[in-house]
Amino acid sequence: MISPMSRQCQPRIDGLRAGLALLAVLALPAAAREYSVEFGAGPPSHSGFLQTPAGGIPGTASPERPTLDEIDLDGGGYRWLGVRVDFRRGVDSPGQELEPRLRLRFRMRYTAVGDEATAVLDDAFAIRGGVFGVGDSIRSRVSFDDLTLTFGAVFDLTPSLSAELGGEIDWTAFDFTMVGEHHRSERAYHVNTVGVAGAVSRNLGNAWHLDTRLAASPAVDGTGSRYTAEARLRRDLSRRVSVALGARIEEFRYDDEHKQALPNRLKVRRRVAPTASVRVRL
């Protein structure tokens, strides 16, 4: 669902949600836990549009405009911080640990995505009740920062192959500003998505691993939708540190046609390649 947010309170609320989620997980009973932290980044490529009306009033926004390409918001930065907690089984007898065929896993990931640019318009469009005209020079800024929580089960199918399946919830903080010669548009709100996620990890030998992940959050009852596919080749540098290179594809959509005549309509396709990350086991 969508909820309006001011720019000042967005980081505070995201941090509060992340903290409460982590405390809840740490409070769960478990005989043993394994923690890891991951830092990563990559160059994104965006396509899509940001239709933004004023109060849902017809005529206050052009359909499927502006596109990210025409206002030069098709690149920018992409970086993330992730925390993973694995809940392992306990000890069968003194000095003997049970083989973890099935275990629980919690993931929390905060991703910062954004771009800013200056462009000269070739075609006019309406947004938030005003018009940016042909030849107008506009300064634009957009961010899609999001917090993702995943909780699921990991199945160790063989000594070298594991599969993961769980539920996922995500909050995306959308913040969009355009400033032109005769008009200014600002809009910020949160969009929630709920869905499922699955992953497969294979040990290739000699400290190499191949990790793949799929996630699907279809639009339900006013929520947004999000689809993600990712593949990474990971190398263990030591027992605690690993590095990875990969690629990620995402699609994010939101449409509040269910509650107003002219909807906020977002559609963003994102490719991030290559991604580079470092994971540290604590």
PDB file of C-alpha atoms in Angstrom:
ATOM      1  CA  MET A   1       0.000   0.000   0.000  1.00  0.00           C
ATOM      2  CA  ILE A   2       0.982   3.633  -0.373  1.00  0.00           C
ATOM      3  CA  SER A   3       1.556   5.973   2.548  1.00  0.00           C
ATOM      4  CA  PRO A   4       2.647   9.619   2.208  1.00  0.00           C
ATOM      5  CA  MET A   5       5.930  10.417   3.939  1.00  0.00           C
ATOM      6  CA  SER A   6       8.008  13.552   4.409  1.00  0.00           C
ATOM      7  CA  ARG A   7      11.654  13.441   3.387  1.00  0.00           C
ATOM      8  CA  GLN A   8      12.767  14.124   6.962  1.00  0.00           C
ATOM      9  CA  CYS A   9      10.994  11.117   8.470  1.00  0.00           C
ATOM     10  CA  GLN A  10      11.695   8.509   5.780  1.00  0.00           C
ATOM     11  CA  PRO A  11      15.214   7.523   6.958  1.00  0.00           C
ATOM     12  CA  ARG A  12      14.073   7.538  10.591  1.00  0.00           C
ATOM     13  CA  ILE A  13      11.138   5.226   9.901  1.00  0.00           C
ATOM     14  CA  ASP A  14      13.222   2.874   7.738  1.00  0.00           C
ATOM     15  CA  GLY A  15      15.824   2.653  10.488  1.00  0.00           C
ATOM     16  CA  LEU A  16      13.149   2.017  13.127  1.00  0.00           C
ATOM     17  CA  ARG A  17      11.593  -0.774  11.062  1.00  0.00           C
ATOM     18  CA  ALA A  18      14.979  -2.376  10.482  1.00  0.00           C
ATOM     19  CA  GLY A  19      15.877  -2.190  14.160  1.00  0.00           C
ATOM     20  CA  LEU A  20      12.572  -3.639  15.345  1.00  0.00           C
ATOM     21  CA  ALA A  21      12.776  -6.454  12.797  1.00  0.00           C
ATOM     22  CA  LEU A  22      16.302  -7.379  13.871  1.00  0.00           C
ATOM     23  CA  LEU A  23      15.396  -7.309  17.571  1.00  0.00           C
ATOM     24  CA  ALA A  24      12.404  -9.562  16.912  1.00  0.00           C
ATOM     25  CA  VAL A  25      14.585 -12.105  15.140  1.00  0.00           C
ATOM     26  CA  LEU A  26      17.259 -12.058  17.846  1.00  0.00           C
ATOM     27  CA  ALA A  27      14.540 -12.739  20.432  1.00  0.00           C
ATOM     28  CA  LEU A  28      13.565 -16.013  18.728  1.00  0.00           C
ATOM     29  CA  PRO A  29      14.801 -19.131  20.553  1.00  0.00           C
ATOM     30  CA  ALA A  30      17.690 -20.884  18.832  1.00  0.00           C
ATOM     31  CA  ALA A  31      20.453 -23.196  20.002  1.00  0.00           C
ATOM     32  CA  ALA A  32      22.952 -21.600  17.633  1.00  0.00           C
ATOM     33  CA  ARG A  33      22.984 -18.631  15.290  1.00  0.00           C
ATOM     34  CA  GLU A  34      25.340 -17.629  12.530  1.00  0.00           C
ATOM     35  CA  TYR A  35      25.531 -13.972  11.531  1.00  0.00           C
ATOM     36  CA  SER A  36      26.885 -12.359   8.382  1.00  0.00           C
ATOM     37  CA  VAL A  37      26.981  -8.819   7.010  1.00  0.00           C
ATOM     38  CA  GLU A  38      27.225  -7.918   3.322  1.00  0.00           C
ATOM     39  CA  PHE A  39      28.140  -4.687   1.537  1.00  0.00           C
ATOM     40  CA  GLY A  40      27.619  -4.310  -2.207  1.00  0.00           C
ATOM     41  CA  ALA A  41      27.209  -1.903  -5.115  1.00  0.00           C
ATOM     42  CA  GLY A  42      26.832  -1.760  -8.880  1.00  0.00           C
ATOM     43  CA  PRO A  43      26.018   0.548 -11.816  1.00  0.00           C
ATOM     44  CA  PRO A  44      22.264   0.545 -12.542  1.00  0.00           C
ATOM     45  CA  SER A  45      20.438   1.100 -15.824  1.00  0.00           C
ATOM     46  CA  HIS A  46      16.815   2.260 -15.549  1.00  0.00           C
ATOM     47  CA  SER A  47      13.856   2.480 -17.903  1.00  0.00           C
ATOM     48  CA  GLY A  48      10.181   3.259 -17.319  1.00  0.00           C
ATOM     49  CA  PHE A  49       8.059   6.239 -16.309  1.00  0.00           C
ATOM     50  CA  LEU A  50       6.851   8.206 -13.264  1.00  0.00           C
ATOM     51  CA  GLN A  51       3.251   9.372 -13.773  1.00  0.00           C
ATOM     52  CA  THR A  52       2.506  11.786 -10.915  1.00  0.00           C
ATOM     53  CA  PRO A  53      -0.852  13.631 -10.752  1.00  0.00           C
ATOM     54  CA  ALA A  54      -2.124  16.169  -8.227  1.00  0.00           C
ATOM     55  CA  GLY A  55      -4.738  14.610  -5.953  1.00  0.00           C
ATOM     56  CA  GLY A  56      -5.812  12.143  -8.630  1.00  0.00           C
ATOM     57  CA  ILE A  57      -7.523  14.913 -10.625  1.00  0.00           C
ATOM     58  CA  PRO A  58      -7.807  14.150 -14.375  1.00  0.00           C
ATOM     59  CA  GLY A  59      -5.640  16.399 -16.531  1.00  0.00           C
ATOM     60  CA  THR A  60      -3.017  17.057 -13.849  1.00  0.00           C
ATOM     61  CA  ALA A  61      -0.507  14.554 -15.321  1.00  0.00           C
ATOM     62  CA  SER A  62       0.338  13.239 -18.789  1.00  0.00           C
ATOM     63  CA  PRO A  63      -0.124   9.462 -19.210  1.00  0.00           C
ATOM     64  CA  GLU A  64       3.093   7.509 -18.585  1.00  0.00           C
ATOM     65  CA  ARG A  65       5.232  10.666 -18.461  1.00  0.00           C
ATOM     66  CA  PRO A  66       7.883  11.622 -17.763  1.00  0.00           C
ATOM     67  CA  THR A  67       9.987   8.700 -18.882  1.00  0.00           C
ATOM     68  CA  LEU A  68      13.252   8.180 -17.046  1.00  0.00           C
ATOM     69  CA  ASP A  69      15.126   8.461 -20.321  1.00  0.00           C
ATOM     70  CA  GLU A  70      13.779  11.903 -21.310  1.00  0.00           C
ATOM     71  CA  ILE A  71      14.785  13.460 -17.979  1.00  0.00           C
ATOM     72  CA  ASP A  72      18.133  11.599 -17.866  1.00  0.00           C
ATOM     73  CA  LEU A  73      17.302   9.603 -14.722  1.00  0.00           C
ATOM     74  CA  ASP A  74      18.276   6.304 -16.346  1.00  0.00           C
ATOM     75  CA  GLY A  75      21.487   5.667 -14.384  1.00  0.00           C
ATOM     76  CA  GLY A  76      22.718   6.789 -10.989  1.00  0.00           C
ATOM     77  CA  GLY A  77      23.860   4.751  -8.005  1.00  0.00           C
ATOM     78  CA  TYR A  78      22.920   1.398  -6.476  1.00  0.00           C
ATOM     79  CA  ARG A  79      24.353   0.095  -3.208  1.00  0.00           C
ATOM     80  CA  TRP A  80      23.157  -2.122  -0.391  1.00  0.00           C
ATOM     81  CA  LEU A  81      23.799  -3.312   3.151  1.00  0.00           C
ATOM     82  CA  GLY A  82      22.535  -6.751   4.105  1.00  0.00           C
ATOM     83  CA  VAL A  83      22.334  -8.765   7.329  1.00  0.00           C
ATOM     84  CA  ARG A  84      21.745 -12.533   7.395  1.00  0.00           C
ATOM     85  CA  VAL A  85      21.002 -14.713  10.406  1.00  0.00           C
ATOM     86  CA  ASP A  86      21.036 -18.517  10.123  1.00  0.00           C
ATOM     87  CA  PHE A  87      19.332 -20.489  12.887  1.00  0.00           C
ATOM     88  CA  ARG A  88      21.035 -23.852  13.181  1.00  0.00           C
ATOM     89  CA  ARG A  89      20.055 -26.981  15.078  1.00  0.00           C
ATOM     90  CA  GLY A  90      21.541 -27.675  18.459  1.00  0.00           C
ATOM     91  CA  VAL A  91      23.925 -30.299  19.771  1.00  0.00           C
ATOM     92  CA  ASP A  92      22.841 -33.954  19.814  1.00  0.00           C
ATOM     93  CA  SER A  93      25.389 -34.999  22.417  1.00  0.00           C
ATOM     94  CA  PRO A  94      28.476 -33.427  23.980  1.00  0.00           C
ATOM     95  CA  GLY A  95      30.986 -32.680  21.253  1.00  0.00           C
ATOM     96  CA  GLN A  96      28.672 -33.810  18.430  1.00  0.00           C
ATOM     97  CA  GLU A  97      26.671 -31.335  16.361  1.00  0.00           C
ATOM     98  CA  LEU A  98      23.621 -32.418  14.402  1.00  0.00           C
ATOM     99  CA  GLU A  99      23.823 -32.259  10.613  1.00  0.00           C
ATOM    100  CA  PRO A 100      21.637 -29.251   9.611  1.00  0.00           C
ATOM    101  CA  ARG A 101      19.385 -30.723   6.906  1.00  0.00           C
ATOM    102  CA  LEU A 102      16.738 -28.033   7.505  1.00  0.00           C
ATOM    103  CA  ARG A 103      17.338 -24.643   9.054  1.00  0.00           C
ATOM    104  CA  LEU A 104      15.729 -21.215   9.233  1.00  0.00           C
ATOM    105  CA  ARG A 105      17.184 -18.053   7.741  1.00  0.00           C
ATOM    106  CA  PHE A 106      16.374 -14.363   8.181  1.00  0.00           C
ATOM    107  CA  ARG A 107      17.563 -11.718   5.737  1.00  0.00           C
ATOM    108  CA  MET A 108      17.385  -7.935   6.037  1.00  0.00           C
ATOM    109  CA  ARG A 109      18.613  -5.725   3.209  1.00  0.00           C
ATOM    110  CA  TYR A 110      18.609  -1.944   2.856  1.00  0.00           C
ATOM    111  CA  THR A 111      19.169  -0.736  -0.716  1.00  0.00           C
ATOM    112  CA  ALA A 112      19.856   2.879  -1.694  1.00  0.00           C
ATOM    113  CA  VAL A 113      18.934   3.624  -5.324  1.00  0.00           C
ATOM    114  CA  GLY A 114      18.889   7.069  -6.869  1.00  0.00           C
ATOM    115  CA  ASP A 115      19.893   9.490  -9.588  1.00  0.00           C
ATOM    116  CA  GLU A 116      19.881  13.218 -10.331  1.00  0.00           C
ATOM    117  CA  ALA A 117      20.360  15.080 -13.593  1.00  0.00           C
ATOM    118  CA  THR A 118      19.669  18.194 -15.649  1.00  0.00           C
ATOM    119  CA  ALA A 119      17.907  17.867 -19.013  1.00  0.00           C
ATOM    120  CA  VAL A 120      16.302  19.999 -21.730  1.00  0.00           C
ATOM    121  CA  LEU A 121      12.862  18.736 -22.758  1.00  0.00           C
ATOM    122  CA  ASP A 122      12.027  17.827 -26.352  1.00  0.00           C
ATOM    123  CA  ASP A 123       8.325  17.263 -25.552  1.00  0.00           C
ATOM    124  CA  ALA A 124       6.029  18.965 -23.056  1.00  0.00           C
ATOM    125  CA  PHE A 125       4.176  17.078 -20.332  1.00  0.00           C
ATOM    126  CA  ALA A 126       1.959  17.792 -17.337  1.00  0.00           C
ATOM    127  CA  ILE A 127       2.838  16.679 -13.821  1.00  0.00           C
ATOM    128  CA  ARG A 128       1.365  17.565 -10.415  1.00  0.00           C
ATOM    129  CA  GLY A 129      -1.007  20.065 -11.993  1.00  0.00           C
ATOM    130  CA  GLY A 130       1.629  22.059 -13.912  1.00  0.00           C
ATOM    131  CA  VAL A 131       3.374  21.832 -17.265  1.00  0.00           C
ATOM    132  CA  PHE A 132       7.031  21.527 -18.203  1.00  0.00           C
ATOM    133  CA  GLY A 133       7.287  22.919 -21.740  1.00  0.00           C
ATOM    134  CA  VAL A 134       9.393  22.191 -24.801  1.00  0.00           C
ATOM    135  CA  GLY A 135      12.917  23.568 -24.354  1.00  0.00           C
ATOM    136  CA  ASP A 136      12.577  23.887 -20.569  1.00  0.00           C
ATOM    137  CA  SER A 137      15.715  23.117 -18.604  1.00  0.00           C
ATOM    138  CA  ILE A 138      14.788  20.986 -15.609  1.00  0.00           C
ATOM    139  CA  ARG A 139      16.694  19.574 -12.670  1.00  0.00           C
ATOM    140  CA  SER A 140      15.412  16.188 -11.496  1.00  0.00           C
ATOM    141  CA  ARG A 141      16.154  13.880  -8.606  1.00  0.00           C
ATOM    142  CA  VAL A 142      14.664  10.478  -7.774  1.00  0.00           C
ATOM    143  CA  SER A 143      15.306   7.789  -5.177  1.00  0.00           C
ATOM    144  CA  PHE A 144      13.835   4.318  -4.643  1.00  0.00           C
ATOM    145  CA  ASP A 145      15.408   3.375  -1.311  1.00  0.00           C
ATOM    146  CA  ASP A 146      13.965   0.144   0.038  1.00  0.00           C
ATOM    147  CA  LEU A 147      14.042  -2.133   3.058  1.00  0.00           C
ATOM    148  CA  THR A 148      13.476  -5.856   2.430  1.00  0.00           C
ATOM    149  CA  LEU A 149      12.826  -8.515   5.068  1.00  0.00           C
ATOM    150  CA  THR A 150      12.846 -12.222   4.183  1.00  0.00           C
ATOM    151  CA  PHE A 151      12.225 -15.183   6.472  1.00  0.00           C
ATOM    152  CA  GLY A 152      12.391 -18.730   5.158  1.00  0.00           C
ATOM    153  CA  ALA A 153      13.665 -22.281   5.351  1.00  0.00           C
ATOM    154  CA  VAL A 154      16.928 -23.611   3.898  1.00  0.00           C
ATOM    155  CA  PHE A 155      17.069 -27.227   2.727  1.00  0.00           C
ATOM    156  CA  ASP A 156      20.505 -28.856   2.450  1.00  0.00           C
ATOM    157  CA  LEU A 157      19.723 -31.222  -0.426  1.00  0.00           C
ATOM    158  CA  THR A 158      23.281 -32.556  -0.799  1.00  0.00           C
ATOM    159  CA  PRO A 159      26.643 -31.579   0.741  1.00  0.00           C
ATOM    160  CA  SER A 160      27.152 -29.171  -2.196  1.00  0.00           C
ATOM    161  CA  LEU A 161      23.594 -28.041  -2.981  1.00  0.00           C
ATOM    162  CA  SER A 162      21.062 -26.082  -0.900  1.00  0.00           C
ATOM    163  CA  ALA A 163      17.703 -24.475  -1.664  1.00  0.00           C
ATOM    164  CA  GLU A 164      15.864 -21.690   0.177  1.00  0.00           C
ATOM    165  CA  LEU A 165      12.162 -20.752   0.166  1.00  0.00           C
ATOM    166  CA  GLY A 166      10.437 -18.058   2.202  1.00  0.00           C
ATOM    167  CA  GLY A 167       8.185 -15.032   2.435  1.00  0.00           C
ATOM    168  CA  GLU A 168       9.282 -11.468   1.720  1.00  0.00           C
ATOM    169  CA  ILE A 169       8.003  -7.994   2.572  1.00  0.00           C
ATOM    170  CA  ASP A 170       9.432  -4.747   1.217  1.00  0.00           C
ATOM    171  CA  TRP A 171       8.979  -1.017   1.831  1.00  0.00           C
ATOM    172  CA  THR A 172      10.104   1.308  -0.991  1.00  0.00           C
ATOM    173  CA  ALA A 173      10.564   5.016  -0.214  1.00  0.00           C
ATOM    174  CA  PHE A 174       9.835   6.827  -3.495  1.00  0.00           C
ATOM    175  CA  ASP A 175      11.046  10.443  -3.579  1.00  0.00           C
ATOM    176  CA  PHE A 176      10.818  12.474  -6.806  1.00  0.00           C
ATOM    177  CA  THR A 177      11.560  16.174  -7.414  1.00  0.00           C
ATOM    178  CA  MET A 178      11.583  18.214 -10.646  1.00  0.00           C
ATOM    179  CA  VAL A 179      12.437  21.909 -10.795  1.00  0.00           C
ATOM    180  CA  GLY A 180      11.957  23.865 -14.017  1.00  0.00           C
ATOM    181  CA  GLU A 181      11.773  27.455 -15.189  1.00  0.00           C
ATOM    182  CA  HIS A 182       8.018  27.815 -14.547  1.00  0.00           C
ATOM    183  CA  HIS A 183       6.973  24.821 -12.448  1.00  0.00           C
ATOM    184  CA  ARG A 184       8.155  22.680  -9.548  1.00  0.00           C
ATOM    185  CA  SER A 185       6.951  19.176  -8.702  1.00  0.00           C
ATOM    186  CA  GLU A 186       7.678  17.196  -5.524  1.00  0.00           C
ATOM    187  CA  ARG A 187       6.241  13.852  -4.454  1.00  0.00           C
ATOM    188  CA  ALA A 188       7.307  11.360  -1.757  1.00  0.00           C
ATOM    189  CA  TYR A 189       5.573   8.266  -0.405  1.00  0.00           C
ATOM    190  CA  HIS A 190       6.095   4.637   0.599  1.00  0.00           C
ATOM    191  CA  VAL A 191       4.955   1.597  -1.395  1.00  0.00           C
ATOM    192  CA  ASN A 192       4.671  -1.845   0.227  1.00  0.00           C
ATOM    193  CA  THR A 193       5.073  -5.182  -1.555  1.00  0.00           C
ATOM    194  CA  VAL A 194       4.511  -8.717  -0.215  1.00  0.00           C
ATOM    195  CA  GLY A 195       5.561 -11.953  -1.897  1.00  0.00           C
ATOM    196  CA  VAL A 196       7.764 -15.049  -1.952  1.00  0.00           C
ATOM    197  CA  ALA A 197      11.471 -15.583  -2.581  1.00  0.00           C
ATOM    198  CA  GLY A 198      13.545 -18.628  -3.474  1.00  0.00           C
ATOM    199  CA  ALA A 199      17.264 -19.252  -3.840  1.00  0.00           C
ATOM    200  CA  VAL A 200      19.644 -22.031  -4.853  1.00  0.00           C
ATOM    201  CA  SER A 201      23.306 -22.188  -3.847  1.00  0.00           C
ATOM    202  CA  ARG A 202      25.833 -24.670  -5.242  1.00  0.00           C
ATOM    203  CA  ASN A 203      29.352 -25.322  -4.027  1.00  0.00           C
ATOM    204  CA  LEU A 204      31.518 -25.601  -7.153  1.00  0.00           C
ATOM    205  CA  GLY A 205      34.633 -26.664  -5.275  1.00  0.00           C
ATOM    206  CA  ASN A 206      37.926 -24.888  -4.569  1.00  0.00           C
ATOM    207  CA  ALA A 207      36.063 -22.229  -2.500  1.00  0.00           C
ATOM    208  CA  TRP A 208      33.820 -21.191  -5.427  1.00  0.00           C
ATOM    209  CA  HIS A 209      30.018 -20.961  -5.138  1.00  0.00           C
ATOM    210  CA  LEU A 210      27.183 -20.126  -7.541  1.00  0.00           C
ATOM    211  CA  ASP A 211      24.187 -18.373  -5.940  1.00  0.00           C
ATOM    212  CA  THR A 212      20.902 -17.692  -7.759  1.00  0.00           C
ATOM    213  CA  ARG A 213      17.781 -16.007  -6.407  1.00  0.00           C
ATOM    214  CA  LEU A 214      14.241 -15.262  -7.632  1.00  0.00           C
ATOM    215  CA  ALA A 215      11.594 -13.150  -5.870  1.00  0.00           C
ATOM    216  CA  ALA A 216       8.012 -12.354  -6.897  1.00  0.00           C
ATOM    217  CA  SER A 217       5.651  -9.897  -5.194  1.00  0.00           C
ATOM    218  CA  PRO A 218       2.494  -9.467  -7.313  1.00  0.00           C
ATOM    219  CA  ALA A 219       0.176  -6.519  -6.709  1.00  0.00           C
ATOM    220  CA  VAL A 220      -2.529  -7.464  -4.178  1.00  0.00           C
ATOM    221  CA  ASP A 221      -5.168  -5.207  -2.591  1.00  0.00           C
ATOM    222  CA  GLY A 222      -3.476  -1.912  -3.425  1.00  0.00           C
ATOM    223  CA  THR A 223       0.123  -2.988  -2.875  1.00  0.00           C
ATOM    224  CA  GLY A 224       2.860  -2.514  -5.439  1.00  0.00           C
ATOM    225  CA  SER A 225       4.544  -5.299  -7.369  1.00  0.00           C
ATOM    226  CA  ARG A 226       8.193  -6.317  -7.531  1.00  0.00           C
ATOM    227  CA  TYR A 227      10.048  -9.044  -9.445  1.00  0.00           C
ATOM    228  CA  THR A 228      13.748  -9.823  -9.037  1.00  0.00           C
ATOM    229  CA  ALA A 229      16.246 -12.259 -10.586  1.00  0.00           C
ATOM    230  CA  GLU A 230      19.873 -12.417  -9.494  1.00  0.00           C
ATOM    231  CA  ALA A 231      22.935 -14.609 -10.086  1.00  0.00           C
ATOM    232  CA  ARG A 232      26.317 -14.318  -8.370  1.00  0.00           C
ATOM    233  CA  LEU A 233      29.629 -16.140  -8.483  1.00  0.00           C
ATOM    234  CA  ARG A 234      31.132 -16.141  -4.998  1.00  0.00           C
ATOM    235  CA  ARG A 235      34.646 -16.913  -3.777  1.00  0.00           C
ATOM    236  CA  ASP A 236      35.612 -17.667  -0.161  1.00  0.00           C
ATOM    237  CA  LEU A 237      38.798 -15.802   0.732  1.00  0.00           C
ATOM    238  CA  SER A 238      38.811 -17.273   4.236  1.00  0.00           C
ATOM    239  CA  ARG A 239      36.430 -18.956   6.654  1.00  0.00           C
ATOM    240  CA  ARG A 240      34.861 -15.581   7.438  1.00  0.00           C
ATOM    241  CA  VAL A 241      35.248 -13.443   4.306  1.00  0.00           C
ATOM    242  CA  SER A 242      33.915 -13.947   0.778  1.00  0.00           C
ATOM    243  CA  VAL A 243      33.588 -11.748  -2.313  1.00  0.00           C
ATOM    244  CA  ALA A 244      31.150 -12.019  -5.220  1.00  0.00           C
ATOM    245  CA  LEU A 245      30.460 -10.701  -8.727  1.00  0.00           C
ATOM    246  CA  GLY A 246      27.019 -10.932 -10.276  1.00  0.00           C
ATOM    247  CA  ALA A 247      24.095  -9.363 -12.093  1.00  0.00           C
ATOM    248  CA  ARG A 248      20.598  -8.387 -10.986  1.00  0.00           C
ATOM    249  CA  ILE A 249      17.350  -7.579 -12.830  1.00  0.00           C
ATOM    250  CA  GLU A 250      14.372  -5.918 -11.118  1.00  0.00           C
ATOM    251  CA  GLU A 251      10.957  -4.582 -12.074  1.00  0.00           C
ATOM    252  CA  PHE A 252       8.978  -2.358  -9.712  1.00  0.00           C
ATOM    253  CA  ARG A 253       5.421  -1.099 -10.319  1.00  0.00           C
ATOM    254  CA  TYR A 254       2.765   0.816  -8.455  1.00  0.00           C
ATOM    255  CA  ASP A 255      -0.698   1.937  -9.536  1.00  0.00           C
ATOM    256  CA  ASP A 256      -3.326   3.413  -7.172  1.00  0.00           C
ATOM    257  CA  GLU A 257      -6.152   3.353  -9.708  1.00  0.00           C
ATOM    258  CA  HIS A 258      -8.254   1.628  -7.042  1.00  0.00           C
ATOM    259  CA  LYS A 259      -8.671   4.895  -5.138  1.00  0.00           C
ATOM    260  CA  GLN A 260      -8.499   7.843  -7.587  1.00  0.00           C
ATOM    261  CA  ALA A 261      -9.497   8.792 -11.129  1.00  0.00           C
ATOM    262  CA  LEU A 262      -5.986   9.613 -12.365  1.00  0.00           C
ATOM    263  CA  PRO A 263      -3.557   7.296 -10.552  1.00  0.00           C
ATOM    264  CA  ASN A 264       0.008   7.602  -9.452  1.00  0.00           C
ATOM    265  CA  ARG A 265       1.578   5.120 -11.843  1.00  0.00           C
ATOM    266  CA  LEU A 266       5.188   4.020 -11.488  1.00  0.00           C
ATOM    267  CA  LYS A 267       6.965   1.508 -13.690  1.00  0.00           C
ATOM    268  CA  VAL A 268      10.704   1.012 -13.343  1.00  0.00           C
ATOM    269  CA  ARG A 269      12.846  -1.711 -14.895  1.00  0.00           C
ATOM    270  CA  ARG A 270      16.354  -1.910 -13.483  1.00  0.00           C
ATOM    271  CA  ARG A 271      19.461  -3.809 -14.561  1.00  0.00           C
ATOM    272  CA  VAL A 272      22.510  -3.799 -12.297  1.00  0.00           C
ATOM    273  CA  ALA A 273      25.597  -5.378 -13.855  1.00  0.00           C
ATOM    274  CA  PRO A 274      28.079  -6.103 -12.647  1.00  0.00           C
ATOM    275  CA  THR A 275      27.407  -6.143  -8.928  1.00  0.00           C
ATOM    276  CA  ALA A 276      30.312  -6.485  -6.510  1.00  0.00           C
ATOM    277  CA  SER A 277      29.963  -7.422  -2.855  1.00  0.00           C
ATOM    278  CA  VAL A 278      31.845  -8.471   0.266  1.00  0.00           C
ATOM    279  CA  ARG A 279      30.337 -10.752   2.922  1.00  0.00           C
ATOM    280  CA  VAL A 280      31.763 -11.072   6.436  1.00  0.00           C
ATOM    281  CA  ARG A 281      30.713 -13.814   8.839  1.00  0.00           C
ATOM    282  CA  LEU A 282      30.673 -12.564  12.447  1.00  0.00           C
TER     283      LEU A 282
END
